[in-house]
Coordinates of N, CA, C and O in Angstrom, one line a residue:
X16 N 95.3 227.9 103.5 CA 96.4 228.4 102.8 C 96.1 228.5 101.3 O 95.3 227.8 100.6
X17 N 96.7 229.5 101.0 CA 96.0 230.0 99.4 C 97.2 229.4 98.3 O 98.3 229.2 98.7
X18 N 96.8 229.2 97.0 CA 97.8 228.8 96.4 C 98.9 229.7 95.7 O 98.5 230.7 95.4
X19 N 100.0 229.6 95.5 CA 101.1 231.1 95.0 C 100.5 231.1 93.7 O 99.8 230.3 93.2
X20 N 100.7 232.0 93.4 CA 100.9 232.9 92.0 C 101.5 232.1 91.0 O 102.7 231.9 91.2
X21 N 101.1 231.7 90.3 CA 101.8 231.3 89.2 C 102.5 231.8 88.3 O 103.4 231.2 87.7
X22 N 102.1 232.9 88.2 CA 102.9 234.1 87.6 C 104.5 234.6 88.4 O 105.5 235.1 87.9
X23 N 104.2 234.4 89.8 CA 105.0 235.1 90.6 C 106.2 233.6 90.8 O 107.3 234.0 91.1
X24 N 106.1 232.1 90.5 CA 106.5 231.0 91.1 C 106.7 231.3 89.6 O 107.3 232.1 90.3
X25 N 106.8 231.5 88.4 CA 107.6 231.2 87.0 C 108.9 232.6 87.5 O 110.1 232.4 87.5
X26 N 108.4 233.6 87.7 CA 109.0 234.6 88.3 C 110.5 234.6 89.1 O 111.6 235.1 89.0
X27 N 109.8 233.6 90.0 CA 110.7 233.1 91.4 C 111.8 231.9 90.3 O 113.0 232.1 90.4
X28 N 111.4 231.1 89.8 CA 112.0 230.1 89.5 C 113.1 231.0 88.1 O 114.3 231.2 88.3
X29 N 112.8 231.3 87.4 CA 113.6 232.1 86.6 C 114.8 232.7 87.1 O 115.9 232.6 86.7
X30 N 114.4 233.7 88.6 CA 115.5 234.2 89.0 C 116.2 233.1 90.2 O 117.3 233.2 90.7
X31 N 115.4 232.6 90.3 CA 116.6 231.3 90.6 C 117.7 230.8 89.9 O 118.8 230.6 90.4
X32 N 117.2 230.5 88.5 CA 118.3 230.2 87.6 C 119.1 230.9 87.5 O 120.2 230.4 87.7
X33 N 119.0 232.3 87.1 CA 119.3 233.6 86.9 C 120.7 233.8 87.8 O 121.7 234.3 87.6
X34 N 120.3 233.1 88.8 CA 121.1 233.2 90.1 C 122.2 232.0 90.0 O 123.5 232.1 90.0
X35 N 121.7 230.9 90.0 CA 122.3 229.7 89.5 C 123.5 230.1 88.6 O 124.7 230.1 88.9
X36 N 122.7 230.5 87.0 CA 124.1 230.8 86.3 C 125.0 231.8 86.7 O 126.2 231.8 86.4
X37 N 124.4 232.4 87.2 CA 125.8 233.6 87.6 C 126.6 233.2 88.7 O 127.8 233.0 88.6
X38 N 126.2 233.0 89.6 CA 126.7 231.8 90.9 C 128.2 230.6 90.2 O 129.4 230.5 90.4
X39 N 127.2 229.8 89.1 CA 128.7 228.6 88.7 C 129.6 229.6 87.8 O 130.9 229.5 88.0
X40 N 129.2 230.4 86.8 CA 129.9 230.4 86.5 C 131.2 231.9 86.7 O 132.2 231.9 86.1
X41 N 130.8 232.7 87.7 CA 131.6 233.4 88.7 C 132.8 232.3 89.4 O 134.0 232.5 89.2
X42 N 132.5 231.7 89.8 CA 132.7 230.8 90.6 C 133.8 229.8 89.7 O 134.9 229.6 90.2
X43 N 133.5 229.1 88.2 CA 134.3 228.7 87.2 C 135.4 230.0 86.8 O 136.6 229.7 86.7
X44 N 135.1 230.8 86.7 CA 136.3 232.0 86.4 C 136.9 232.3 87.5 O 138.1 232.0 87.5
X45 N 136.4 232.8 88.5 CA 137.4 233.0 89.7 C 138.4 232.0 89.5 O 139.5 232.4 89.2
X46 N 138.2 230.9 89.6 CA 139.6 229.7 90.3 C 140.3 229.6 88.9 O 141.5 229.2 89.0
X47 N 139.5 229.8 87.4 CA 141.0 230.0 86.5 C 142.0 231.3 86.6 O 143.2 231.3 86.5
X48 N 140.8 233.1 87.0 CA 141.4 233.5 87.0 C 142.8 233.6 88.8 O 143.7 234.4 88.9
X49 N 142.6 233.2 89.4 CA 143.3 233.1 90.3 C 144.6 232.0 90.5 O 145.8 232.2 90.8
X50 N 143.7 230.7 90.1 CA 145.1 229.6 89.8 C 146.3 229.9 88.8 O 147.5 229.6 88.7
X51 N 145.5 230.7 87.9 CA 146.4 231.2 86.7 C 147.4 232.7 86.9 O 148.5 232.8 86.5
X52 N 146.6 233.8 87.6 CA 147.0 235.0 88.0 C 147.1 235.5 88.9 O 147.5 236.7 88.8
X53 N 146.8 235.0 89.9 CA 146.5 235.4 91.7 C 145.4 236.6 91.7 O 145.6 237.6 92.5
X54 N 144.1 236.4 90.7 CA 143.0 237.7 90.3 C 141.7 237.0 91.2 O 141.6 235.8 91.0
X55 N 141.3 237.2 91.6 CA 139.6 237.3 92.1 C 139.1 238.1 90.7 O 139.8 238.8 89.9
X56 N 137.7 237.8 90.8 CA 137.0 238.0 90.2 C 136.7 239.5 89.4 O 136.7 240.1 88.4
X57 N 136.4 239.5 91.1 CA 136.2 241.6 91.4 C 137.6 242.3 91.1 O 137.7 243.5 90.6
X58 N 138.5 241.7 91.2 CA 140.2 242.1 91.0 C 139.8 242.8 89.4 O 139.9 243.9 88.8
X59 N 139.3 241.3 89.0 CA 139.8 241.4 87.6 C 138.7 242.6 86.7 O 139.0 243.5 85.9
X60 N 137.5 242.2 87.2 CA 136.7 243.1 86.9 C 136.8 244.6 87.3 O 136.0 245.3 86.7
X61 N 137.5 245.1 88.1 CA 138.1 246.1 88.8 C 138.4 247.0 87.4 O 137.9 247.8 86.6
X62 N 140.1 246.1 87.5 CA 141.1 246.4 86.3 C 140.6 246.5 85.3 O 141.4 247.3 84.7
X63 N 139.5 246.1 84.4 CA 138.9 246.0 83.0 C 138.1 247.5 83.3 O 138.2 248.5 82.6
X64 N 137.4 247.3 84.2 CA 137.0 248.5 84.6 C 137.5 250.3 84.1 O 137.0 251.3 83.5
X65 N 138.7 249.9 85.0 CA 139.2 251.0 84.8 C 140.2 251.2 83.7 O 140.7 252.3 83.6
X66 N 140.7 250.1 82.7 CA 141.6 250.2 82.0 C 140.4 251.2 80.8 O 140.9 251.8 79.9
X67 N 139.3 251.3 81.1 CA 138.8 251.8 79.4 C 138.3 253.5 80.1 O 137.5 254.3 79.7
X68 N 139.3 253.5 81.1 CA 139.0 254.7 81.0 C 140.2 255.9 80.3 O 141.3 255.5 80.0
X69 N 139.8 257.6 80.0 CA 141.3 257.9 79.4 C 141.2 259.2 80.2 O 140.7 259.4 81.3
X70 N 142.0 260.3 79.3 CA 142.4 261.5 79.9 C 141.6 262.6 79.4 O 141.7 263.7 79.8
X71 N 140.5 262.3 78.3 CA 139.7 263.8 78.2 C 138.3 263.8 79.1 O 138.1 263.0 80.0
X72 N 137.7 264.5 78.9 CA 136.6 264.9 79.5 C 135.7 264.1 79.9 O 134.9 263.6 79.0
X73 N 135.4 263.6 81.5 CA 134.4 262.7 81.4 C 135.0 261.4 81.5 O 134.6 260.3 82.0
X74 N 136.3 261.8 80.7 CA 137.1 260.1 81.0 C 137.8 259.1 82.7 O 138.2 258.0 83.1
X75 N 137.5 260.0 83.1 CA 137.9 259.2 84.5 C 136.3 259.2 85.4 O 135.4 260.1 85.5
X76 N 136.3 257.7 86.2 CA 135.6 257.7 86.9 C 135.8 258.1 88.5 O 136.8 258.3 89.2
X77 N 134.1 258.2 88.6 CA 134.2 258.8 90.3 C 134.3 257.0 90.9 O 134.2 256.0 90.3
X78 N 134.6 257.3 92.1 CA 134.4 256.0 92.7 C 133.1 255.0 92.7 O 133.0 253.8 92.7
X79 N 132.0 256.3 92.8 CA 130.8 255.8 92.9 C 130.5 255.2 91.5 O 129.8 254.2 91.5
X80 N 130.8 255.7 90.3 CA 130.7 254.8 89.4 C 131.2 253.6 88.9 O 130.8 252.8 88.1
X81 N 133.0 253.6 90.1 CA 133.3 252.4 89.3 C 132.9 251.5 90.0 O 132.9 250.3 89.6
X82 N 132.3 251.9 91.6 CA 131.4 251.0 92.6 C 130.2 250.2 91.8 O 129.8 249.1 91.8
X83 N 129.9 251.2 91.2 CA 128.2 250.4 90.6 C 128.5 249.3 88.9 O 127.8 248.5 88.2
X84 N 129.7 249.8 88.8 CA 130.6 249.4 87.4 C 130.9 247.6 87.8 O 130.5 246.7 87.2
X85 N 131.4 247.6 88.8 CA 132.0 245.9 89.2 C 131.0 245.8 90.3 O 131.6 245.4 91.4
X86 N 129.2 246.0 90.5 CA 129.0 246.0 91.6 C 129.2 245.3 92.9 O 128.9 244.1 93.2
X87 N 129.8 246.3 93.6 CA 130.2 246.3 94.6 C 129.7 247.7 95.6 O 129.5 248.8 95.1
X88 N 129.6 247.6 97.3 CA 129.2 249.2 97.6 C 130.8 249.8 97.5 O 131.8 249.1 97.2
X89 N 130.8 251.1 97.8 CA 131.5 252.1 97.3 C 132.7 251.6 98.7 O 133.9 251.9 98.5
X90 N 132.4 251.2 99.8 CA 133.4 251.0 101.1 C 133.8 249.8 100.4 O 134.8 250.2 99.8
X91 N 133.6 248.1 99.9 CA 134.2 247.4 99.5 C 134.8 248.0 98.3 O 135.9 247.4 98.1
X92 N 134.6 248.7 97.7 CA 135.4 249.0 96.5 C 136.8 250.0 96.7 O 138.0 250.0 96.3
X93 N 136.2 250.7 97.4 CA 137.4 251.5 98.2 C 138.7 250.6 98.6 O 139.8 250.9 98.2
X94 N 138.3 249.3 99.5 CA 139.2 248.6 99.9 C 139.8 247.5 98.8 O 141.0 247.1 98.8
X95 N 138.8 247.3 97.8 CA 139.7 246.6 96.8 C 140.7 247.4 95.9 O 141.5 246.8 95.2
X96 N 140.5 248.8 95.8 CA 141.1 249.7 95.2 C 142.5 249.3 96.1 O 143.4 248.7 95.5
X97 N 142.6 249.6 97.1 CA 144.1 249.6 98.2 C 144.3 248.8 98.1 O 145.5 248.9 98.1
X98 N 143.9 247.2 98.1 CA 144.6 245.8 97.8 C 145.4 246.0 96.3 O 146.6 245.7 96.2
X99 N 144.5 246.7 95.2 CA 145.4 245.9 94.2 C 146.6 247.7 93.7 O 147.5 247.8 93.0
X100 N 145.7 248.7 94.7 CA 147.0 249.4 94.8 C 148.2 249.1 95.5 O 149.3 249.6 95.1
X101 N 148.2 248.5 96.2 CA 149.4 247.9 97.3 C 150.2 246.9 96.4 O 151.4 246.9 96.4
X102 N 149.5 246.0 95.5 CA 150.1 244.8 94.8 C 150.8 245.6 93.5 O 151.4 245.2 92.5
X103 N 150.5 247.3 94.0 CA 151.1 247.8 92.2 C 150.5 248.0 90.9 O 150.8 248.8 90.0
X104 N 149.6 247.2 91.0 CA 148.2 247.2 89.8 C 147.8 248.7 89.8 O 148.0 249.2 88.7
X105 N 147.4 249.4 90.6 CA 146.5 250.6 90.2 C 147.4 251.9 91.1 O 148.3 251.7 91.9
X106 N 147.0 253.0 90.6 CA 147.4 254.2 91.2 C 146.8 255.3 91.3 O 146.5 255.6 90.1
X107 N 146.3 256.6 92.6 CA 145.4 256.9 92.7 C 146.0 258.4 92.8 O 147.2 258.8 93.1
X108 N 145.3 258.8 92.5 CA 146.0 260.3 91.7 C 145.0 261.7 92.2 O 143.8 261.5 92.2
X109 N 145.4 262.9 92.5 CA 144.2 263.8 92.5 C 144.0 264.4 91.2 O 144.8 264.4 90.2
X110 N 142.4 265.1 91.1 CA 142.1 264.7 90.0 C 142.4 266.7 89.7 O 142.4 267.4 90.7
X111 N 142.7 267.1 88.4 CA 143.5 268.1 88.2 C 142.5 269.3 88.6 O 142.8 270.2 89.4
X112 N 141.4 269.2 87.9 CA 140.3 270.5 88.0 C 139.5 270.3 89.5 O 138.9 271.2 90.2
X113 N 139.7 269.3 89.7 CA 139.4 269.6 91.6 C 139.9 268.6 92.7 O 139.8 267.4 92.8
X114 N 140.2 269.2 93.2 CA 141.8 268.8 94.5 C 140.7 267.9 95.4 O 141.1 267.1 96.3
X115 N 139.6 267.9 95.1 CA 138.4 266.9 96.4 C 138.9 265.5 95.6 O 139.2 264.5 96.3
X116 N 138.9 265.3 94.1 CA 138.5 264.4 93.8 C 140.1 263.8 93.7 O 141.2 264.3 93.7
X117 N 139.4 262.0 93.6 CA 141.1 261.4 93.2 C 140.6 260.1 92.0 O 139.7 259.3 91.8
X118 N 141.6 260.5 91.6 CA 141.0 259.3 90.7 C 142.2 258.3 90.8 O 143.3 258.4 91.3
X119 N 141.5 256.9 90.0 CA 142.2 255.6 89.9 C 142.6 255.4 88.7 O 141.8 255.4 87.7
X120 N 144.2 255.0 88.5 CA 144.4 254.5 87.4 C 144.9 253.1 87.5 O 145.2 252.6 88.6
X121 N 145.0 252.3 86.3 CA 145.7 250.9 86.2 C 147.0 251.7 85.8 O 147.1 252.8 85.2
X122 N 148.1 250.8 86.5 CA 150.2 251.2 86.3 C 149.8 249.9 85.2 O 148.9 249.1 85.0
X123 N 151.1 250.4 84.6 CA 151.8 249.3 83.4 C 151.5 247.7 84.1 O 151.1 246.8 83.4
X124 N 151.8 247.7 85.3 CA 152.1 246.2 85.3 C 151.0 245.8 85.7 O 150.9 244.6 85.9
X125 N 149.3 246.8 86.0 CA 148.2 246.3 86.1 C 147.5 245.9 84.6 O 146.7 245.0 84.1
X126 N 148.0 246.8 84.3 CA 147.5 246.5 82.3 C 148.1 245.3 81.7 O 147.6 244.7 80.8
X127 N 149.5 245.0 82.3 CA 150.1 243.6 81.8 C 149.2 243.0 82.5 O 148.2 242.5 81.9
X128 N 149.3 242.7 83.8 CA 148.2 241.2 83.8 C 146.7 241.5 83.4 O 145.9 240.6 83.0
X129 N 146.6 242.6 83.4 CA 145.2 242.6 82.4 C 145.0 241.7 81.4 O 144.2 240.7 81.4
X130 N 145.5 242.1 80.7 CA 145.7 241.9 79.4 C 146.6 239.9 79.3 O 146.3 239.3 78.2
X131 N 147.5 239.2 80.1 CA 147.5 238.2 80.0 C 146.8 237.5 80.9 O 147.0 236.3 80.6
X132 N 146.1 237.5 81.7 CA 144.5 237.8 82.4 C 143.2 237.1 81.4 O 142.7 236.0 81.4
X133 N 143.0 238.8 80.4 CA 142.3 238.3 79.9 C 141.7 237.5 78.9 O 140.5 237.6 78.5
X134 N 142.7 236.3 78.4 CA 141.7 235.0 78.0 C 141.7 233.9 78.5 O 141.4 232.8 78.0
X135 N 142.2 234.0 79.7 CA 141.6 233.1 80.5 C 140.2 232.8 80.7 O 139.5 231.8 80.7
X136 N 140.1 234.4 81.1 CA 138.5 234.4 81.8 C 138.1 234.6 81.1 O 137.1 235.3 81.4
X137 N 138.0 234.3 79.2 CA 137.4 234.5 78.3 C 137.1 233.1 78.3 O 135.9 232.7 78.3
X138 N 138.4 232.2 78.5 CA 138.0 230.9 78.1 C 137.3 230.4 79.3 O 136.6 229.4 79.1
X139 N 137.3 230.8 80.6 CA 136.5 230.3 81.6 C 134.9 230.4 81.3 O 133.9 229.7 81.4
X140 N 135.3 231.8 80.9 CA 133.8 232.2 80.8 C 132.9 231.3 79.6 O 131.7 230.8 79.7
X141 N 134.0 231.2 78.1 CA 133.5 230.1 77.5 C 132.6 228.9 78.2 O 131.4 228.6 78.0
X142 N 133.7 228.5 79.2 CA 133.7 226.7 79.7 C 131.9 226.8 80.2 O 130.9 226.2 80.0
X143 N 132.4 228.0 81.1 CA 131.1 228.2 82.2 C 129.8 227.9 81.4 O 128.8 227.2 81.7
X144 N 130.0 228.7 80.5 CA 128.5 229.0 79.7 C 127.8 227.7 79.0 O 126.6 227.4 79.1
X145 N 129.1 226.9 78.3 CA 128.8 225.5 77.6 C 128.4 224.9 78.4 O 127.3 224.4 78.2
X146 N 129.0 224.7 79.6 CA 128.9 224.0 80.4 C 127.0 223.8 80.9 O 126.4 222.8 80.6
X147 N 126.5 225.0 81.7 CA 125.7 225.5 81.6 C 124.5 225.2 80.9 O 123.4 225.1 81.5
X148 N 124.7 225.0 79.0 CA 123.9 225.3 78.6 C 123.7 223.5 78.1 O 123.2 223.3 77.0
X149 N 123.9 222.8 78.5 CA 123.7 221.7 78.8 C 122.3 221.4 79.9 O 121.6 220.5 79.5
X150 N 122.1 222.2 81.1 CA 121.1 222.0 82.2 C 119.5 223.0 81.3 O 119.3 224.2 81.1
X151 N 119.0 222.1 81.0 CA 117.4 222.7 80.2 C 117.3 223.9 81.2 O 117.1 224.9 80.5
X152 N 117.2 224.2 82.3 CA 116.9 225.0 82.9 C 117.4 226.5 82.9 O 116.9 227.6 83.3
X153 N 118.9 226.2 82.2 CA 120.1 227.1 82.2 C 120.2 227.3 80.6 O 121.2 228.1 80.4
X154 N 119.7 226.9 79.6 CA 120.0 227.0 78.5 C 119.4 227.9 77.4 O 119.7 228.1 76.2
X155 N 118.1 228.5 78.3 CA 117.7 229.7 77.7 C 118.5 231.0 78.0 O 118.6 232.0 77.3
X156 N 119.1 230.6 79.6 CA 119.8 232.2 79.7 C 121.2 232.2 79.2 O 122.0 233.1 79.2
X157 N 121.3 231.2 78.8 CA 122.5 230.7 78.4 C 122.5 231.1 76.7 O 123.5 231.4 76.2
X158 N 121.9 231.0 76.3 CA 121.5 231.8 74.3 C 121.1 233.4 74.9 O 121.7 234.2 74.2
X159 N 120.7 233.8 75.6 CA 120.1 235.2 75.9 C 121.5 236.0 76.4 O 121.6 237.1 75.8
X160 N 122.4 235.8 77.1 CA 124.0 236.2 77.3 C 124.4 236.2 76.2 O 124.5 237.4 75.7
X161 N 125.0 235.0 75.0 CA 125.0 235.3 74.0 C 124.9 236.0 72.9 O 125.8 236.3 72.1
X162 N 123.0 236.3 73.0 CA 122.9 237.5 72.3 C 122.9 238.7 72.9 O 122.0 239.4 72.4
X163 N 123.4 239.3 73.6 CA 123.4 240.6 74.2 C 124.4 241.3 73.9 O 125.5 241.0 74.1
X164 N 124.0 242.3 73.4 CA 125.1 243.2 72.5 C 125.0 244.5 73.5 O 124.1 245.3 73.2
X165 N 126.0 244.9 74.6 CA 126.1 246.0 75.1 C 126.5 247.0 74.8 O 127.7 246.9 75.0
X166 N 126.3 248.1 74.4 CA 127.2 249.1 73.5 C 128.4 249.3 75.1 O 128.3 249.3 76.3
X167 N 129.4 249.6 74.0 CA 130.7 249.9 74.7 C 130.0 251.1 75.6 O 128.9 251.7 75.4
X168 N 131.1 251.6 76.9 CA 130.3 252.9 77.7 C 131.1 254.0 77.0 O 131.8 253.7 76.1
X169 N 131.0 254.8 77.3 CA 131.4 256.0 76.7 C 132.5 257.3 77.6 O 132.8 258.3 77.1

């Protein structure tokens, strides 16, 4: 038996962590944002989603992007679209310059729990991360989130 890669076993163990933190702290925000809002994760991520979209050009998404946006495939996202359309959150519309397409919007009362929603999962997400960056193992990806500055999408 030959020995692994050492390169490939720092590799492996990195995205283990990698996995690790995203794992607790998904998992820390889900149950505030739910005990607090009746939101899953993907719910909520959904709604943030689609609230930054608008009405000019380019401003509404296809499905397939808001699929890859909260990833998810495009058949689970479809069905979480009809859950939180059913609950009133979102509304789906055809889109004006072509009758194939439909787009999604957030209703008023998806934008209200949006919006009191979101600092919760600001502060979960806080808890998660502190929490986290206590485990030596978790504490570099834990400064590297931090610093990541994503430009807003466009």
């Amino acid at each position: 038996m030959t020995a692994p890669d050492p390169a490939f076993t720092t590799l492996s163990h990195g995205w283990c962590a990698l996995s690790l933190l995203h794992g607790r702290t998904e998992t820390h925000i889900g149950r505030a944002l739910e005990t607090g809002h009746g939101l899953s994760v993907r719910e909520f991520s959904l709604l943030e989603v689609l609230s930054h979209q608008h009405n000019g050009p380019g401003g509404h998404l296809q499905m397939k992007q808001v699929a890859e946006a909260v990833a998810l495939s495009q058949s689970a996202t479809t069905r979480l679209v009809t859950r939180l359309e059913d609950r009133g959150l979102l509304r789906r519309h055809l889109c004006d310059t072509d009758r194939r397409g439909i787009y999604t919007d957030v209703t008023e009362s998806g934008t209200a729990l949006l919006a009191e929603a979101r600092p919760t999962h600001d502060t979960a997400l806080r808890e998660a991360l502190d929490d986290a960056a206590l485990n030596p193992a978790l504490a570099p990806l834990v400064r590297t989130v931090e610093k990541l500055r994503v430009p807003a999408a466009s």
